[in-house]
Amino acid sequence: MGKYFGTDGVRGKANEGLTLDMSIKIGQYLGWYYGKEKHAKILIGKDTRLSGDMFELGLAAGATSMGAQVYLLGVCPTPAISYLVRKERFDCGIMVSASHNPYYDNGIKCFNHNGEKMEEELLLEVEKYMDGLTDLDLVTGDHIGEYFEWEDGLEIYMSWLKECVPVDLSGMKILCDLANGSATSTAVETLDSLGATVDAINNSPNGININNKCGSTHPEGLQRMMREGDYDIGLAFDGDADRLIMVDSDGKLCDGDYILYICSRYMKSINHLNKNMVVTTVMANLGLYKALDANKIDYIQTAVGDKYVFEEMQKNDYWVGGEQSGHIIFLEHEVTGDGLMTALKILEIMKATGKSLKELSEGLFIYPQLLKNVTVKDKNACLESKELQEVVDAVANDLGNEGRILVRPSGTEPLIRVMVEAKTDELCAQYVKRVTDFLEENNF
């Protein structure tokens, strides 16, 4: 990771950690880089947060000052940028979003011409320009670029989704929590056009209510309405609509582990699970692995982050993978997670099998999980401690086959994350405390 770009772009509070000047410089460098022999063609989208307009126009101004032709998609899901860059042959794509963060944060995510996250080598060059270590000459005269509002882009994206999953949703009643975010631009229209009866909550973005006590990170309202109403499924998206969490008719949450379980079982049943493999991160629940074992489905773990899931899938041509957070990738269709694509896949399975979400989830027992963060002075020294490893090994031995412990560093903060899964919440608390007490007592 570089100085500004992490595993998912630049993030920061608007006009504090992430400034207008930064967006202009990012736009300028990408406009110059892709426009060495022609006018670069760049696609820009955004979610609904208040500062989105500012950063969208900053990026556009920077890129056009270097001669780029910029197409503004407006409010859209992040995966729409990824798909349209490939489909319409843009040189690159940029999404203005801080995903599930509060409205006062924002971010800039960059995609290459394949719709994949931009190469780190190029992002490091962008950072040099942002820090004034590289000089570029602005274009003049008729070389200056221009921008266009591209109204057809979302229609192309939604039509493609329906071509990928041409399911008839007649007779289905769906409740969507749109998080007052990007999903407001596509979810209801797409599901409705496939024949479903769709009701939506948190469907009125005002710039500051994105992710505010709603969406995939706060699905309590959706759960309550699912228990009280008569719906087949509840769908909760995050702020930029690349993640999905589901709720069944009893109000029970079904996260990414459930999605991977349901989709991989169905794909195997129709001989469509390439190489019989599912890709997860190390944070997937132990219960998922036991359920996959019971169904004779293979799996492989990666580090935390959809970037690493995608890299493993791409390298070995695995067709389904994702994270507990609901960021699921179907590689035969896309190179990034897409909440609406995931929803359509699950709905297709419900229609094909005639089973409810609750019935499709049978056979998966999710172990209680507890995660606690401990602030430390030196993450590396802490993890290299033989004494700490002895404590962790002792917990792992006590848990045996009925639980697991994972101790890992935060990627961005001076924290050690201690996670335990066990048969009961009480056991989770007991074993987490054993490790966190050791860390705190030894003042790492």
Coordinates of C-alpha atoms in Angstrom, one line a residue:
M1 CA 0.0 0.0 0.0
G2 CA 1.1 3.5 -0.8
K3 CA 0.9 6.8 1.1
Y4 CA -2.6 7.6 0.0
F5 CA -4.0 4.6 -1.8
G6 CA -4.9 1.6 0.4
T7 CA -6.4 -1.7 -0.6
D8 CA -9.6 0.1 -1.6
G9 CA -8.6 3.5 -2.9
V10 CA -8.0 6.8 -1.1
R11 CA -10.2 7.3 2.0
G12 CA -10.6 10.3 4.4
K13 CA -12.9 12.9 5.8
A14 CA -14.0 15.3 3.0
N15 CA -11.7 18.4 2.9
E16 CA -9.6 16.9 5.7
G17 CA -8.0 13.6 4.9
L18 CA -9.3 13.8 1.3
T19 CA -9.2 17.2 -0.3
L20 CA -10.4 18.7 -3.6
D21 CA -6.8 19.4 -4.6
M22 CA -6.1 15.7 -4.2
S23 CA -9.0 14.8 -6.5
I24 CA -7.8 17.3 -9.2
K25 CA -4.3 15.9 -9.1
I26 CA -5.6 12.3 -9.4
G27 CA -7.7 13.3 -12.4
Q28 CA -4.7 15.2 -14.0
Y29 CA -2.3 12.3 -13.7
L30 CA -4.7 9.7 -15.1
G31 CA -5.8 12.1 -17.9
W32 CA -2.1 12.5 -18.8
Y33 CA -1.1 8.9 -18.4
Y34 CA -3.9 7.5 -20.6
G35 CA -3.7 10.4 -23.0
K36 CA -0.2 10.3 -24.2
E37 CA -1.2 9.3 -27.7
K38 CA -4.9 10.3 -27.8
H39 CA -7.6 11.9 -25.7
A40 CA -8.0 9.6 -22.7
K41 CA -11.6 8.3 -22.2
I42 CA -12.4 8.2 -18.5
L43 CA -15.6 7.2 -16.7
I44 CA -16.5 8.7 -13.3
G45 CA -19.3 7.7 -10.9
K46 CA -20.3 8.5 -7.3
D47 CA -22.5 7.5 -4.5
T48 CA -24.9 9.9 -2.7
R49 CA -22.8 11.5 -0.1
L50 CA -22.7 15.3 0.1
S51 CA -19.1 15.7 -1.0
G52 CA -19.6 13.5 -4.0
D53 CA -20.3 16.4 -6.4
M54 CA -17.2 18.2 -5.3
F55 CA -14.8 15.3 -5.9
E56 CA -16.6 14.2 -9.1
L57 CA -16.1 17.6 -10.6
G58 CA -12.5 17.9 -9.2
L59 CA -11.6 14.6 -10.9
A60 CA -13.3 15.7 -14.1
A61 CA -11.6 19.2 -14.1
G62 CA -8.2 17.6 -13.5
A63 CA -8.6 15.0 -16.3
T64 CA -10.0 17.5 -18.9
S65 CA -7.1 19.9 -18.1
M66 CA -4.9 17.1 -19.5
G67 CA -7.1 16.5 -22.6
A68 CA -9.3 13.7 -21.4
Q69 CA -12.9 13.1 -22.5
V70 CA -14.8 12.5 -19.3
Y71 CA -18.1 10.7 -19.0
L72 CA -20.1 11.3 -15.8
L73 CA -22.3 8.4 -14.8
G74 CA -23.7 10.2 -11.8
V75 CA -25.0 8.2 -8.8
C76 CA -24.3 4.5 -9.5
P77 CA -23.1 1.3 -7.9
T78 CA -19.3 0.8 -7.9
P79 CA -19.7 -2.4 -9.9
A80 CA -21.4 -0.4 -12.7
I81 CA -18.2 1.5 -13.2
S82 CA -16.2 -1.8 -13.3
Y83 CA -18.5 -3.3 -15.9
L84 CA -18.9 -0.3 -18.1
V85 CA -15.2 0.4 -18.3
R86 CA -14.7 -3.0 -19.9
K87 CA -17.9 -3.0 -22.0
E88 CA -17.5 0.5 -23.4
R89 CA -13.7 0.4 -23.7
F90 CA -12.9 3.3 -21.4
D91 CA -9.2 3.8 -20.5
C92 CA -10.0 3.8 -16.8
G93 CA -12.8 4.3 -14.4
I94 CA -13.1 6.3 -11.1
M95 CA -15.6 5.8 -8.3
V96 CA -16.2 8.5 -5.7
S97 CA -17.3 6.6 -2.6
A98 CA -16.4 5.7 1.0
S99 CA -18.5 2.5 0.8
H100 CA -20.1 1.8 4.2
N101 CA -18.5 4.7 6.0
P102 CA -20.5 7.7 7.3
Y103 CA -21.4 10.6 4.9
Y104 CA -18.6 12.9 6.1
D105 CA -16.0 10.4 4.8
N106 CA -15.3 9.9 1.1
G107 CA -13.0 7.9 -1.1
I108 CA -11.7 7.6 -4.6
K109 CA -11.4 4.2 -6.2
C110 CA -9.6 3.7 -9.5
F111 CA -10.1 0.9 -12.0
N112 CA -8.0 0.0 -15.0
H113 CA -9.3 -0.7 -18.5
N114 CA -10.3 -4.2 -17.5
G115 CA -12.5 -3.0 -14.7
E116 CA -10.1 -4.3 -12.1
K117 CA -8.6 -2.3 -9.3
M118 CA -5.8 -0.2 -10.7
E119 CA -2.3 -1.5 -10.6
E120 CA -0.3 -0.5 -7.5
E121 CA 2.7 0.6 -9.6
L122 CA 0.5 3.2 -11.4
L123 CA -1.1 4.4 -8.2
L124 CA 2.4 5.0 -6.7
E125 CA 3.2 7.2 -9.7
V126 CA -0.1 9.1 -9.1
E127 CA 1.0 9.6 -5.5
K128 CA 4.3 11.1 -6.6
Y129 CA 2.4 13.7 -8.6
M130 CA 0.1 14.4 -5.7
D131 CA 3.2 15.1 -3.6
G132 CA 4.7 17.4 -6.2
L133 CA 7.6 15.0 -7.0
T134 CA 6.5 14.9 -10.7
D135 CA 5.7 17.8 -13.0
L136 CA 3.2 17.6 -15.9
D137 CA 2.4 20.3 -18.5
L138 CA -1.3 21.2 -18.9
V139 CA -2.6 21.0 -22.4
T140 CA -3.8 24.0 -24.3
G141 CA -5.9 25.1 -27.3
D142 CA -8.0 22.4 -28.9
H143 CA -6.2 19.7 -26.9
I144 CA -8.3 20.6 -23.8
G145 CA -10.8 17.9 -23.0
E146 CA -14.5 18.1 -22.1
Y147 CA -17.0 16.2 -20.0
F148 CA -20.4 14.7 -20.7
E149 CA -23.3 13.5 -18.6
W150 CA -23.7 9.9 -19.7
E151 CA -27.4 9.1 -19.2
D152 CA -27.4 5.7 -21.0
G153 CA -24.7 4.1 -18.9
L154 CA -26.9 2.8 -16.1
E155 CA -29.5 1.4 -18.6
I156 CA -26.7 -0.6 -20.2
Y157 CA -25.5 -1.9 -16.9
M158 CA -29.0 -3.0 -15.7
S159 CA -29.8 -4.6 -19.0
W160 CA -26.6 -6.6 -18.8
L161 CA -27.5 -7.8 -15.2
K162 CA -30.8 -9.1 -16.5
E163 CA -29.0 -10.9 -19.4
C164 CA -26.7 -12.6 -17.0
V165 CA -29.5 -13.7 -14.7
P166 CA -32.7 -13.8 -16.8
V167 CA -34.9 -14.9 -13.9
D168 CA -38.7 -14.4 -13.8
L169 CA -39.5 -12.9 -10.4
S170 CA -43.3 -12.9 -10.8
G171 CA -45.0 -13.7 -7.5
M172 CA -42.0 -12.8 -5.3
K173 CA -42.3 -10.0 -2.8
I174 CA -39.0 -8.3 -1.9
L175 CA -38.1 -5.7 0.7
C176 CA -34.9 -3.7 0.0
D177 CA -32.9 -1.5 2.3
L178 CA -31.0 0.8 -0.1
A179 CA -28.9 2.5 2.6
N180 CA -29.8 5.9 1.1
G181 CA -26.9 5.1 -1.3
S182 CA -25.9 3.9 -4.7
A183 CA -28.5 1.1 -4.8
T184 CA -31.2 3.8 -5.1
S185 CA -30.2 4.2 -8.7
T186 CA -30.7 0.6 -9.8
A187 CA -32.1 -2.0 -7.4
V188 CA -35.8 -1.3 -7.4
E189 CA -36.0 -0.6 -11.1
T190 CA -34.1 -3.9 -12.0
L191 CA -36.1 -6.1 -9.6
D192 CA -39.4 -4.6 -10.6
S193 CA -38.7 -5.0 -14.3
L194 CA -38.1 -8.8 -13.7
G195 CA -41.7 -9.1 -12.3
A196 CA -41.1 -8.8 -8.5
T197 CA -43.2 -6.8 -6.1
V198 CA -40.6 -4.5 -4.5
D199 CA -40.9 -2.3 -1.4
A200 CA -37.9 -0.1 -0.4
I201 CA -36.8 1.6 2.8
N202 CA -34.0 4.1 3.1
N203 CA -34.6 5.1 -0.5
S204 CA -34.4 8.9 -0.1
P205 CA -30.8 10.1 -0.1
N206 CA -30.2 13.7 1.0
G207 CA -26.4 13.7 1.1
I208 CA -26.0 13.0 4.8
N209 CA -28.1 10.0 5.5
I210 CA -26.1 7.4 3.6
N211 CA -25.4 4.4 5.8
N212 CA -27.0 6.2 8.7
K213 CA -28.5 3.4 10.9
C214 CA -29.4 1.5 7.7
G215 CA -28.1 -0.7 5.0
S216 CA -25.9 -3.8 5.3
T217 CA -24.0 -2.6 8.4
H218 CA -27.3 -1.6 10.2
P219 CA -30.0 -4.0 9.1
E220 CA -32.1 -3.9 12.3
G221 CA -34.9 -2.0 10.7
L222 CA -35.0 -4.4 7.7
Q223 CA -35.1 -7.4 10.2
R224 CA -38.0 -5.9 12.1
M225 CA -40.0 -5.3 8.9
M226 CA -39.3 -8.8 7.7
R227 CA -40.7 -10.2 10.9
E228 CA -43.8 -8.0 10.7
G229 CA -44.4 -8.2 6.9
D230 CA -45.1 -10.8 4.3
Y231 CA -42.0 -10.8 2.2
D232 CA -40.0 -13.6 0.6
I233 CA -36.6 -12.0 1.2
G234 CA -35.0 -8.8 2.5
L235 CA -32.0 -7.3 0.7
A236 CA -29.6 -4.9 2.5
F237 CA -27.0 -3.1 0.4
D238 CA -24.1 -1.0 1.5
G239 CA -23.4 2.6 0.5
D240 CA -21.9 1.9 -2.9
A241 CA -24.0 -1.3 -3.5
D242 CA -21.1 -3.7 -4.0
R243 CA -22.1 -5.7 -0.9
L244 CA -25.3 -7.5 0.1
I245 CA -26.6 -8.9 3.3
M246 CA -29.9 -10.9 3.2
V247 CA -32.7 -11.3 5.8
D248 CA -35.1 -14.3 5.7
S249 CA -38.8 -14.2 6.5
D250 CA -38.1 -14.8 10.2
G251 CA -35.9 -11.7 10.3
K252 CA -32.7 -13.8 10.6
L253 CA -29.5 -12.3 9.0
C254 CA -27.8 -14.2 6.3
D255 CA -24.4 -12.7 5.5
G256 CA -21.7 -13.5 3.0
D257 CA -21.0 -16.9 4.5
Y258 CA -24.6 -17.9 3.8
I259 CA -24.4 -16.6 0.3
L260 CA -21.2 -18.6 -0.5
Y261 CA -22.8 -21.7 1.0
I262 CA -26.1 -21.4 -0.9
C263 CA -24.5 -20.5 -4.2
S264 CA -21.7 -23.1 -4.1
R265 CA -24.2 -25.9 -3.3
Y266 CA -26.5 -24.9 -6.1
M267 CA -23.7 -24.4 -8.6
K268 CA -22.3 -27.8 -7.7
S269 CA -25.7 -29.4 -8.1
I270 CA -26.0 -28.1 -11.7
N271 CA -22.3 -28.9 -12.5
H272 CA -21.4 -25.3 -12.6
L273 CA -18.9 -24.9 -9.7
N274 CA -15.6 -24.7 -11.6
K275 CA -13.0 -26.9 -10.1
N276 CA -15.4 -27.5 -7.2
M277 CA -13.8 -24.6 -5.4
V278 CA -15.0 -21.6 -3.2
V279 CA -12.6 -18.8 -2.2
T280 CA -13.0 -17.2 1.2
T281 CA -10.9 -15.0 3.5
V282 CA -9.5 -16.2 6.8
M283 CA -12.5 -14.4 8.5
A284 CA -15.1 -16.8 7.1
N285 CA -16.9 -18.7 9.9
L286 CA -15.8 -22.2 10.9
G287 CA -19.4 -23.3 10.3
L288 CA -19.1 -22.5 6.6
Y289 CA -16.1 -24.8 6.3
K290 CA -17.8 -27.6 8.1
A291 CA -20.8 -27.2 5.9
L292 CA -18.7 -27.1 2.7
D293 CA -16.9 -30.3 3.9
A294 CA -20.2 -32.0 4.5
N295 CA -21.1 -31.2 0.9
K296 CA -17.7 -32.2 -0.5
I297 CA -17.0 -28.7 -1.7
D298 CA -13.3 -27.5 -1.7
Y299 CA -12.3 -24.2 -0.4
I300 CA -9.2 -22.0 -0.1
Q301 CA -8.5 -19.0 2.2
T302 CA -7.0 -15.6 1.4
A303 CA -6.0 -12.6 3.5
V304 CA -8.8 -10.2 4.4
G305 CA -9.9 -8.0 1.5
D306 CA -11.8 -8.6 -1.7
K307 CA -8.6 -7.7 -3.6
Y308 CA -7.0 -10.9 -2.4
V309 CA -10.1 -13.0 -3.1
F310 CA -10.2 -11.7 -6.7
E311 CA -6.5 -12.3 -7.2
E312 CA -6.9 -16.0 -6.1
M313 CA -10.0 -16.5 -8.2
Q314 CA -8.4 -14.9 -11.3
K315 CA -5.2 -16.9 -10.9
N316 CA -6.9 -20.2 -10.8
D317 CA -10.2 -19.6 -12.6
Y318 CA -12.4 -20.2 -9.6
W319 CA -15.9 -18.9 -10.2
V320 CA -17.3 -17.9 -6.8
G321 CA -15.7 -16.3 -3.8
G322 CA -16.2 -13.5 -1.3
E323 CA -16.2 -12.2 2.2
Q324 CA -18.4 -12.5 5.2
S325 CA -19.3 -8.8 4.7
G326 CA -21.4 -9.7 1.7
H327 CA -18.8 -8.8 -1.0
I328 CA -19.3 -11.7 -3.4
I329 CA -17.6 -12.2 -6.8
F330 CA -19.0 -14.3 -9.6
L331 CA -15.9 -14.4 -11.9
E332 CA -17.7 -15.7 -14.9
H333 CA -19.6 -12.4 -15.0
E334 CA -17.6 -9.8 -13.1
V335 CA -14.2 -8.9 -11.6
T336 CA -15.6 -7.2 -8.5
G337 CA -18.4 -7.7 -5.9
D338 CA -21.9 -6.6 -6.9
G339 CA -24.7 -6.5 -4.5
L340 CA -27.4 -6.5 -7.1
M341 CA -25.8 -9.4 -9.1
T342 CA -25.6 -11.4 -5.8
A343 CA -29.3 -10.7 -5.1
L344 CA -30.3 -11.9 -8.5
K345 CA -28.2 -15.1 -8.1
I346 CA -29.9 -15.9 -4.8
L347 CA -33.4 -15.1 -6.2
E348 CA -32.6 -17.3 -9.2
I349 CA -31.8 -20.2 -6.9
M350 CA -34.9 -19.6 -4.8
K351 CA -37.0 -19.7 -8.0
A352 CA -35.2 -22.8 -9.5
T353 CA -35.4 -24.9 -6.3
G354 CA -38.8 -23.6 -5.0
K355 CA -37.1 -23.2 -1.6
S356 CA -37.2 -20.3 0.8
L357 CA -34.0 -18.6 2.0
K358 CA -34.5 -20.3 5.3
E359 CA -34.7 -23.7 3.6
L360 CA -31.6 -23.0 1.4
S361 CA -29.7 -22.2 4.6
E362 CA -30.3 -25.6 6.2
G363 CA -27.1 -27.4 7.0
L364 CA -25.1 -24.3 7.9
F365 CA -24.5 -23.7 11.6
I366 CA -22.7 -20.4 12.2
Y367 CA -20.5 -20.5 15.2
P368 CA -20.7 -17.6 17.6
Q369 CA -17.8 -15.2 17.0
L370 CA -16.2 -12.5 19.1
L371 CA -13.6 -10.0 17.8
K372 CA -11.7 -7.6 20.1
N373 CA -9.1 -5.1 19.1
V374 CA -6.1 -4.3 21.3
T375 CA -4.0 -1.2 20.8
V376 CA -0.3 -2.0 20.7
K377 CA 2.9 0.0 20.2
D378 CA 4.5 -2.4 17.7
K379 CA 2.3 -4.8 15.8
N380 CA 5.2 -6.8 14.3
A381 CA 7.1 -7.2 17.6
C382 CA 3.8 -8.4 19.2
L383 CA 3.1 -11.0 16.6
E384 CA 6.7 -12.3 16.7
S385 CA 6.4 -12.9 20.5
K386 CA 6.9 -16.6 21.3
E387 CA 5.0 -16.1 24.6
L388 CA 2.0 -14.8 22.7
Q389 CA 2.2 -17.7 20.3
E390 CA 2.2 -20.1 23.2
V391 CA -1.0 -18.5 24.6
V392 CA -2.7 -18.6 21.2
D393 CA -1.6 -22.3 20.7
A394 CA -3.1 -23.2 24.1
V395 CA -6.4 -21.6 23.2
A396 CA -6.4 -23.4 19.8
N397 CA -5.7 -26.7 21.6
D398 CA -8.6 -26.2 24.0
L399 CA -11.0 -25.3 21.2
G400 CA -10.0 -28.4 19.2
N401 CA -12.3 -29.1 16.2
E402 CA -15.2 -27.1 17.8
G403 CA -13.8 -23.6 17.4
R404 CA -10.8 -21.6 16.2
I405 CA -8.7 -18.5 17.1
L406 CA -7.3 -15.9 14.7
V407 CA -4.8 -13.2 15.8
R408 CA -3.9 -10.7 13.1
P409 CA -2.7 -7.1 12.7
S410 CA -4.9 -4.3 11.5
G411 CA -3.9 -3.1 8.0
T412 CA -4.2 0.6 8.9
E413 CA -4.1 1.1 12.6
P414 CA -1.8 0.1 15.6
L415 CA -4.1 -2.7 16.6
I416 CA -4.0 -6.5 17.0
R417 CA -7.3 -8.1 16.3
V418 CA -8.2 -11.2 18.3
M419 CA -11.0 -13.3 17.0
V420 CA -12.4 -16.5 18.5
E421 CA -15.2 -18.8 17.2
A422 CA -16.6 -21.4 19.6
K423 CA -19.9 -23.2 20.3
T424 CA -21.1 -20.6 22.7
D425 CA -20.8 -16.8 23.3
E426 CA -19.5 -17.6 26.8
L427 CA -16.6 -19.7 25.4
C428 CA -15.8 -17.0 22.9
A429 CA -15.5 -14.3 25.6
Q430 CA -13.4 -16.6 27.8
Y431 CA -10.8 -17.4 25.2
V432 CA -10.6 -13.8 23.8
K433 CA -10.1 -12.5 27.3
R434 CA -7.2 -14.9 27.8
V435 CA -5.3 -13.5 24.8
T436 CA -6.2 -9.8 25.3
D437 CA -5.3 -9.9 29.0
F438 CA -1.9 -11.3 28.0
L439 CA -1.4 -8.5 25.5
E440 CA -2.4 -5.8 27.9
E441 CA -0.4 -7.2 30.8
N442 CA 2.8 -7.4 28.7
N443 CA 2.4 -3.8 27.4
F444 CA 3.3 -4.6 23.7

